Amino acid sequence: MAQQVKADIVIGGKKLEHFTHLQINQSLFTHHTFEIAVPFEVLENKDDFFFKQSHTAMVGEVATISFKTVYKNVPADFKFLGIVTELTLVNDSDMINSFVISGQSPTCLMEDGVQRRAWVDQPFPNIINAILKDYSSFNKTVNVVFTEKISYKAQYDESNWDYLTRLCDEYGEWCYYDGTKLVVGKAVHPEQPFVTDGIQHFSMSIGVKPNQVEMMHYNYQKHERYTGKGLPVSGLGTFGDFAYSKSSSLFAQASQQWPLRDVQFKAQLDDAVEAINKGSATNLVKFNGAGENPNLGVGVVVDVTARKLDVAETNKFKEESAGKYRINSITHTVDEVGNYSNDFEAVPFSVSTPPLNPFIVSPTALPEVATVKFNEDPLKLGRVKVEFHWPNVLMAKSNWIRVAVPYTGGARGSLYIPEIEDQVMISYEANHVDFPVVIGSLYHKDPSTNYWFDNNYQKIIRTKGGNKIVMKDKPGEQEFFITNSNNKDTGLHISFKDDGVVHIYTKGLIQLDAKDIKMHATNNVEITADNEMHLHGQTKVNVTGNEFNVKGDSIVDITAPNVDVYE
């Protein structure tokens, strides 16, 4: 005989006295769902035909579902809290109307909209609590194992639910709804017996699959390359250890993966590999059961006892423990007369790490524009901090990120670090949102300095202090300038027109210092001073030529202890 239960269903304060079908689907990885079929007159007046008051009484309201056993001496404390998300009016071939009430666990409220926001130098629990702080309508417990500070972590075009589950999957933390509350981090897994007695039965599979992971990471701050392979996983139970060992021998080549965490040390990379290895290993053994114990739910551990007839003794049974398994998903079904049954899938209980979430999809980060806010890199690596053009400006800041320039250190290349308030283009290593890098600078209307020229004849290199190099490429009039926008009376002008001109000019001093200085002109040399001109040699001044003219408009004065004039 099937387990008989009395299902108490209350939605928006209204108790449903009668239903024809009830089903609750619970999963470790996704929102739970439920569906309740009720006669039309349960929600509307039997003389009506269409929606009158049912939709206002049901849609968006909290649903509370609980079971109590009727005949068997099995106490039941099953309880489920959800939200009605849809009410369907069904008209069948007999022209009889009925309603189907559908809903989800309150975790569906975390799908309220995708976000772009970032956390800088925050402990992992702070990030989790920040994600959850706006959802006070359902209960939750947060007790994560990983509590270290993370230098940079970003949510990128993801709902809060998607981001929360991705974070927990990356760091090997539990994250699931247990029917009444959201559990994040350490979890208590109650145990329930499961005896195969003919009414309750099971199927169990033991398989092999690739389970070895290898990760590589380069730490540019230390110029070190880390490789993480992880230690072999153990403690999977008799069947799990066998499947893991056999899988390792069959699939010898490790899968090479990009670390999804911020890695500063090799130990952190090893932790990331270990979390993936353990999470993957839990799926080598699967236990599928069908039973009638209403106390089962996601995260509950079933202690399985296999029973069969003893051929040696009449009406006697042999029993053997088949191990303990943690439920990943379960479906509860109750029919119109209260017959209860469930179907579930479970994995070995011995592994403390949660299975890998198959629904996790890391967002693909695409190039985007940002504004430089800081460029005084404390490590002197030429990095900058930027502010992304995201709706939430207060949470649009990056940590120190590298700048792609034609300079690789060791005094080689050209080094230009963007200035504060410069607009830059951001890309991402491996398209991962947590690894931004500046790949170039962008020009915009403000400031208004215009460097646009017809036919693109002019190229300019300029610094924030006004120093600039100007190259003009107009055919037949090529020129080269070195000057300063704040002091245009000093500079170097080189013209390549005709025979060319080199012009050095300033209102200050031009000084040449060298061991030897030699000047040669194929035509004339002219030196003019508006005031005085001095030629001085520490030992001798020689002036020679085929003809030497000295002319003074007023006086020619030659003074020396000895004056020799030769003809």
Short mmCIF file of N, CA and C in Angstrom, two decimals, residues 383-501:
data_model
loop_
_atom_site.label_atom_id
_atom_site.label_comp_id
_atom_site.label_asym_id
_atom_site.label_seq_id
_atom_site.Cartn_x
_atom_site.Cartn_y
_atom_site.Cartn_z
N ARG A 383 50.49 50.03 -13.99
CA ARG A 383 49.07 49.67 -13.99
C ARG A 383 48.21 50.89 -13.68
N VAL A 384 46.92 50.75 -13.94
CA VAL A 384 45.96 51.81 -13.64
C VAL A 384 44.72 51.20 -13.00
N LYS A 385 43.96 52.05 -12.33
CA LYS A 385 42.62 51.70 -11.88
C LYS A 385 41.63 52.46 -12.74
N VAL A 386 40.57 51.77 -13.15
CA VAL A 386 39.60 52.41 -14.04
C VAL A 386 38.20 52.36 -13.43
N GLU A 387 37.34 53.17 -13.99
CA GLU A 387 35.91 53.15 -13.65
C GLU A 387 35.16 52.78 -14.93
N PHE A 388 34.41 51.68 -14.86
CA PHE A 388 33.64 51.24 -16.01
C PHE A 388 32.39 52.11 -16.17
N HIS A 389 31.90 52.17 -17.38
CA HIS A 389 30.67 52.93 -17.64
C HIS A 389 29.46 52.02 -17.39
N TRP A 390 29.30 51.64 -16.12
CA TRP A 390 28.21 50.77 -15.70
C TRP A 390 27.16 51.59 -14.96
N PRO A 391 25.92 51.12 -14.92
CA PRO A 391 24.86 51.88 -14.25
C PRO A 391 25.16 52.18 -12.78
N ASN A 392 25.70 51.20 -12.07
CA ASN A 392 26.02 51.39 -10.65
C ASN A 392 27.44 51.92 -10.54
N VAL A 393 27.58 53.26 -10.56
CA VAL A 393 28.91 53.88 -10.59
C VAL A 393 29.71 53.53 -9.35
N LEU A 394 29.04 53.41 -8.20
CA LEU A 394 29.75 53.13 -6.95
C LEU A 394 30.39 51.75 -6.95
N MET A 395 29.90 50.84 -7.80
CA MET A 395 30.46 49.50 -7.86
C MET A 395 30.97 49.20 -9.27
N ALA A 396 31.59 50.22 -9.87
CA ALA A 396 32.11 50.07 -11.23
C ALA A 396 33.61 50.32 -11.28
N LYS A 397 34.28 50.14 -10.13
CA LYS A 397 35.71 50.40 -10.06
C LYS A 397 36.50 49.09 -10.20
N SER A 398 37.64 49.18 -10.85
CA SER A 398 38.52 48.02 -10.97
C SER A 398 39.62 48.09 -9.92
N ASN A 399 40.35 47.01 -9.77
CA ASN A 399 41.60 47.04 -9.03
C ASN A 399 42.69 47.44 -10.00
N TRP A 400 43.95 47.33 -9.60
CA TRP A 400 45.07 47.67 -10.49
C TRP A 400 45.11 46.68 -11.65
N ILE A 401 45.06 47.19 -12.88
CA ILE A 401 45.10 46.33 -14.05
C ILE A 401 46.22 46.77 -14.98
N ARG A 402 46.74 45.82 -15.73
CA ARG A 402 47.87 46.09 -16.60
C ARG A 402 47.44 46.85 -17.86
N VAL A 403 48.43 47.53 -18.46
CA VAL A 403 48.20 48.32 -19.66
C VAL A 403 49.05 47.74 -20.79
N ALA A 404 48.42 47.45 -21.90
CA ALA A 404 49.14 46.92 -23.06
C ALA A 404 49.81 48.08 -23.80
N VAL A 405 51.14 48.16 -23.69
CA VAL A 405 51.93 49.19 -24.37
C VAL A 405 53.13 48.52 -25.03
N PRO A 406 53.75 49.16 -26.04
CA PRO A 406 54.94 48.57 -26.69
C PRO A 406 56.19 48.71 -25.83
N TYR A 407 56.08 48.26 -24.58
CA TYR A 407 57.20 48.32 -23.64
C TYR A 407 57.13 47.07 -22.78
N THR A 408 58.21 46.33 -22.72
CA THR A 408 58.21 45.08 -21.97
C THR A 408 59.21 45.08 -20.82
N GLY A 409 59.68 46.26 -20.42
CA GLY A 409 60.65 46.33 -19.33
C GLY A 409 62.07 46.20 -19.85
N GLY A 410 63.02 46.31 -18.93
CA GLY A 410 64.41 46.19 -19.34
C GLY A 410 64.85 47.32 -20.26
N ALA A 411 64.19 48.51 -20.13
CA ALA A 411 64.53 49.68 -20.94
C ALA A 411 64.39 49.39 -22.43
N ARG A 412 63.31 48.71 -22.79
CA ARG A 412 63.06 48.43 -24.21
C ARG A 412 61.64 48.86 -24.56
N GLY A 413 61.50 49.56 -25.64
CA GLY A 413 60.18 49.90 -26.13
C GLY A 413 59.77 51.32 -25.79
N SER A 414 58.50 51.59 -25.95
CA SER A 414 57.92 52.91 -25.74
C SER A 414 56.89 52.82 -24.64
N LEU A 415 57.05 53.61 -23.58
CA LEU A 415 56.21 53.50 -22.39
C LEU A 415 55.31 54.73 -22.26
N TYR A 416 54.00 54.50 -22.37
CA TYR A 416 53.02 55.56 -22.14
C TYR A 416 51.93 55.02 -21.23
N ILE A 417 51.80 55.57 -20.04
CA ILE A 417 50.75 55.18 -19.11
C ILE A 417 49.60 56.18 -19.23
N PRO A 418 48.38 55.72 -19.39
CA PRO A 418 47.25 56.66 -19.52
C PRO A 418 47.16 57.58 -18.30
N GLU A 419 46.73 58.80 -18.55
CA GLU A 419 46.59 59.77 -17.48
C GLU A 419 45.20 59.66 -16.85
N ILE A 420 45.07 60.24 -15.66
CA ILE A 420 43.79 60.25 -14.96
C ILE A 420 42.74 60.97 -15.80
N GLU A 421 41.56 60.38 -15.89
CA GLU A 421 40.43 60.83 -16.70
C GLU A 421 40.58 60.53 -18.18
N ASP A 422 41.66 59.85 -18.57
CA ASP A 422 41.76 59.39 -19.95
C ASP A 422 40.74 58.28 -20.17
N GLN A 423 40.23 58.20 -21.38
CA GLN A 423 39.30 57.13 -21.74
C GLN A 423 40.08 56.02 -22.41
N VAL A 424 39.85 54.78 -21.96
CA VAL A 424 40.61 53.64 -22.45
C VAL A 424 39.67 52.51 -22.87
N MET A 425 40.20 51.62 -23.69
CA MET A 425 39.45 50.43 -24.08
C MET A 425 39.93 49.25 -23.25
N ILE A 426 38.96 48.53 -22.68
CA ILE A 426 39.25 47.39 -21.82
C ILE A 426 38.92 46.09 -22.55
N SER A 427 39.83 45.15 -22.49
CA SER A 427 39.55 43.79 -22.94
C SER A 427 39.80 42.86 -21.75
N TYR A 428 39.63 41.56 -21.96
CA TYR A 428 39.72 40.61 -20.85
C TYR A 428 40.52 39.38 -21.27
N GLU A 429 41.45 38.99 -20.40
CA GLU A 429 42.22 37.77 -20.66
C GLU A 429 41.27 36.57 -20.65
N ALA A 430 41.36 35.78 -21.70
CA ALA A 430 40.50 34.59 -21.86
C ALA A 430 39.02 34.96 -21.78
N ASN A 431 38.69 36.22 -22.08
CA ASN A 431 37.31 36.70 -22.04
C ASN A 431 36.68 36.54 -20.66
N HIS A 432 37.52 36.47 -19.62
CA HIS A 432 37.00 36.30 -18.27
C HIS A 432 36.91 37.64 -17.57
N VAL A 433 35.75 37.92 -16.99
CA VAL A 433 35.46 39.24 -16.45
C VAL A 433 36.38 39.63 -15.29
N ASP A 434 36.98 38.69 -14.63
CA ASP A 434 37.84 39.00 -13.48
C ASP A 434 39.27 39.34 -13.88
N PHE A 435 39.57 39.35 -15.19
CA PHE A 435 40.94 39.61 -15.63
C PHE A 435 40.97 40.69 -16.72
N PRO A 436 40.60 41.94 -16.35
CA PRO A 436 40.61 43.02 -17.34
C PRO A 436 42.02 43.52 -17.64
N VAL A 437 42.20 44.11 -18.81
CA VAL A 437 43.48 44.69 -19.22
C VAL A 437 43.18 45.85 -20.16
N VAL A 438 43.97 46.92 -20.06
CA VAL A 438 43.82 48.07 -20.95
C VAL A 438 44.54 47.77 -22.26
N ILE A 439 43.83 47.85 -23.37
CA ILE A 439 44.45 47.54 -24.67
C ILE A 439 44.63 48.77 -25.54
N GLY A 440 44.18 49.93 -25.09
CA GLY A 440 44.37 51.13 -25.89
C GLY A 440 43.63 52.31 -25.30
N SER A 441 43.93 53.49 -25.85
CA SER A 441 43.28 54.72 -25.42
C SER A 441 42.34 55.20 -26.51
N LEU A 442 41.32 55.96 -26.09
CA LEU A 442 40.31 56.45 -27.03
C LEU A 442 40.21 57.96 -26.94
N TYR A 443 39.88 58.58 -28.07
CA TYR A 443 39.74 60.02 -28.15
C TYR A 443 38.27 60.39 -28.12
N HIS A 444 37.93 61.46 -27.43
CA HIS A 444 36.53 61.90 -27.39
C HIS A 444 36.48 63.42 -27.50
N LYS A 445 35.32 63.99 -27.49
CA LYS A 445 35.13 65.41 -27.78
C LYS A 445 35.68 66.33 -26.71
N ASP A 446 35.66 65.92 -25.48
CA ASP A 446 36.13 66.75 -24.38
C ASP A 446 37.33 66.09 -23.73
N PRO A 447 38.52 66.70 -23.67
CA PRO A 447 38.81 68.10 -23.99
C PRO A 447 38.73 68.39 -25.48
N SER A 448 38.61 69.71 -25.78
CA SER A 448 38.26 70.12 -27.14
C SER A 448 39.45 70.25 -28.08
N THR A 449 40.68 70.00 -27.59
CA THR A 449 41.85 70.10 -28.48
C THR A 449 41.64 69.21 -29.69
N ASN A 450 41.75 69.82 -30.87
CA ASN A 450 41.41 69.11 -32.10
C ASN A 450 42.66 68.64 -32.82
N TYR A 451 42.82 67.36 -32.92
CA TYR A 451 43.95 66.81 -33.66
C TYR A 451 43.50 66.15 -34.96
N TRP A 452 42.39 66.64 -35.48
CA TRP A 452 41.90 66.11 -36.76
C TRP A 452 42.39 67.02 -37.88
N PHE A 453 42.99 66.42 -38.90
CA PHE A 453 43.51 67.20 -40.02
C PHE A 453 43.11 66.55 -41.32
N ASP A 454 42.87 67.38 -42.33
CA ASP A 454 42.47 66.89 -43.64
C ASP A 454 43.50 65.93 -44.20
N ASN A 455 43.01 64.88 -44.78
CA ASN A 455 43.85 63.87 -45.43
C ASN A 455 44.80 63.16 -44.45
N ASN A 456 44.57 63.35 -43.17
CA ASN A 456 45.39 62.69 -42.15
C ASN A 456 46.88 63.00 -42.35
N TYR A 457 47.17 64.29 -42.68
CA TYR A 457 48.54 64.69 -42.99
C TYR A 457 49.38 64.96 -41.74
N GLN A 458 48.81 64.93 -40.56
CA GLN A 458 49.55 65.33 -39.38
C GLN A 458 49.49 64.25 -38.30
N LYS A 459 50.63 63.91 -37.72
CA LYS A 459 50.74 62.95 -36.62
C LYS A 459 51.36 63.67 -35.42
N ILE A 460 50.83 63.38 -34.22
CA ILE A 460 51.26 64.10 -33.03
C ILE A 460 51.48 63.13 -31.87
N ILE A 461 52.57 63.33 -31.15
CA ILE A 461 52.81 62.67 -29.86
C ILE A 461 52.88 63.77 -28.82
N ARG A 462 52.02 63.69 -27.80
CA ARG A 462 51.96 64.77 -26.81
C ARG A 462 51.79 64.19 -25.42
N THR A 463 52.42 64.83 -24.42
CA THR A 463 52.28 64.43 -23.02
C THR A 463 51.42 65.45 -22.29
N LYS A 464 51.04 65.13 -21.04
CA LYS A 464 50.14 66.01 -20.31
C LYS A 464 50.79 67.35 -19.97
N GLY A 465 52.15 67.43 -19.95
CA GLY A 465 52.84 68.69 -19.68
C GLY A 465 52.96 69.58 -20.90
N GLY A 466 52.42 69.15 -22.04
CA GLY A 466 52.46 69.97 -23.24
C GLY A 466 53.59 69.62 -24.18
N ASN A 467 54.52 68.76 -23.76
CA ASN A 467 55.60 68.35 -24.67
C ASN A 467 55.00 67.61 -25.85
N LYS A 468 55.44 67.97 -27.06
CA LYS A 468 54.85 67.30 -28.21
C LYS A 468 55.82 67.24 -29.38
N ILE A 469 55.62 66.20 -30.15
CA ILE A 469 56.33 65.99 -31.40
C ILE A 469 55.28 65.98 -32.50
N VAL A 470 55.47 66.88 -33.49
CA VAL A 470 54.50 67.01 -34.56
C VAL A 470 55.19 66.62 -35.87
N MET A 471 54.57 65.73 -36.61
CA MET A 471 55.08 65.31 -37.92
C MET A 471 54.03 65.61 -38.97
N LYS A 472 54.38 66.45 -39.95
CA LYS A 472 53.47 66.83 -41.02
C LYS A 472 53.88 66.13 -42.31
N ASP A 473 52.88 65.52 -42.95
CA ASP A 473 53.16 64.66 -44.10
C ASP A 473 52.58 65.19 -45.41
N LYS A 474 52.25 66.48 -45.48
CA LYS A 474 51.72 67.02 -46.73
C LYS A 474 52.76 66.88 -47.83
N PRO A 475 52.42 66.30 -48.95
CA PRO A 475 53.41 66.04 -50.01
C PRO A 475 54.18 67.30 -50.40
N GLY A 476 55.50 67.19 -50.44
CA GLY A 476 56.38 68.29 -50.81
C GLY A 476 56.63 69.27 -49.70
N GLU A 477 55.94 69.14 -48.56
CA GLU A 477 56.10 70.10 -47.46
C GLU A 477 56.26 69.36 -46.13
N GLN A 478 56.91 68.22 -46.13
CA GLN A 478 57.07 67.44 -44.91
C GLN A 478 57.88 68.23 -43.88
N GLU A 479 57.38 68.21 -42.62
CA GLU A 479 58.03 68.95 -41.55
C GLU A 479 58.00 68.14 -40.26
N PHE A 480 58.90 68.54 -39.35
CA PHE A 480 59.03 67.85 -38.07
C PHE A 480 59.25 68.91 -37.00
N PHE A 481 58.42 68.89 -35.92
CA PHE A 481 58.54 69.87 -34.84
C PHE A 481 58.72 69.15 -33.51
N ILE A 482 59.57 69.71 -32.68
CA ILE A 482 59.61 69.35 -31.26
C ILE A 482 59.44 70.65 -30.49
N THR A 483 58.38 70.73 -29.68
CA THR A 483 58.10 71.97 -28.96
C THR A 483 57.24 71.65 -27.74
N ASN A 484 56.71 72.69 -27.11
CA ASN A 484 55.82 72.55 -25.96
C ASN A 484 54.66 73.50 -26.15
N SER A 485 53.44 72.97 -25.96
CA SER A 485 52.25 73.79 -26.20
C SER A 485 52.18 74.97 -25.25
N ASN A 486 52.85 74.88 -24.09
CA ASN A 486 52.82 75.97 -23.12
C ASN A 486 53.96 76.96 -23.32
N ASN A 487 54.90 76.67 -24.20
CA ASN A 487 56.03 77.56 -24.48
C ASN A 487 56.44 77.37 -25.94
N LYS A 488 55.65 77.96 -26.83
CA LYS A 488 55.85 77.74 -28.25
C LYS A 488 57.05 78.50 -28.82
N ASP A 489 57.70 79.36 -27.99
CA ASP A 489 58.86 80.11 -28.47
C ASP A 489 60.15 79.30 -28.37
N THR A 490 60.06 78.09 -27.87
CA THR A 490 61.22 77.20 -27.81
C THR A 490 60.90 75.92 -28.56
N GLY A 491 61.83 75.55 -29.45
CA GLY A 491 61.55 74.32 -30.17
C GLY A 491 62.57 74.01 -31.23
N LEU A 492 62.33 72.91 -31.90
CA LEU A 492 63.15 72.47 -33.02
C LEU A 492 62.22 72.25 -34.21
N HIS A 493 62.58 72.87 -35.34
CA HIS A 493 61.78 72.73 -36.57
C HIS A 493 62.68 72.20 -37.67
N ILE A 494 62.30 71.11 -38.25
CA ILE A 494 63.03 70.54 -39.38
C ILE A 494 62.08 70.48 -40.56
N SER A 495 62.43 71.17 -41.64
CA SER A 495 61.64 71.16 -42.87
C SER A 495 62.41 70.38 -43.93
N PHE A 496 61.68 69.54 -44.65
CA PHE A 496 62.30 68.74 -45.70
C PHE A 496 61.95 69.28 -47.09
N LYS A 497 61.39 70.49 -47.13
CA LYS A 497 61.04 71.12 -48.40
C LYS A 497 62.29 71.62 -49.10
N ASP A 498 62.38 71.39 -50.40
CA ASP A 498 63.54 71.79 -51.21
C ASP A 498 64.80 71.21 -50.60
N ASP A 499 65.79 72.09 -50.26
CA ASP A 499 67.05 71.60 -49.69
C ASP A 499 66.93 71.33 -48.19
N GLY A 500 65.81 71.75 -47.58
CA GLY A 500 65.59 71.49 -46.16
C GLY A 500 66.06 72.63 -45.28
N VAL A 501 65.46 72.73 -44.09
CA VAL A 501 65.81 73.74 -43.10
C VAL A 501 65.76 73.09 -41.72
#
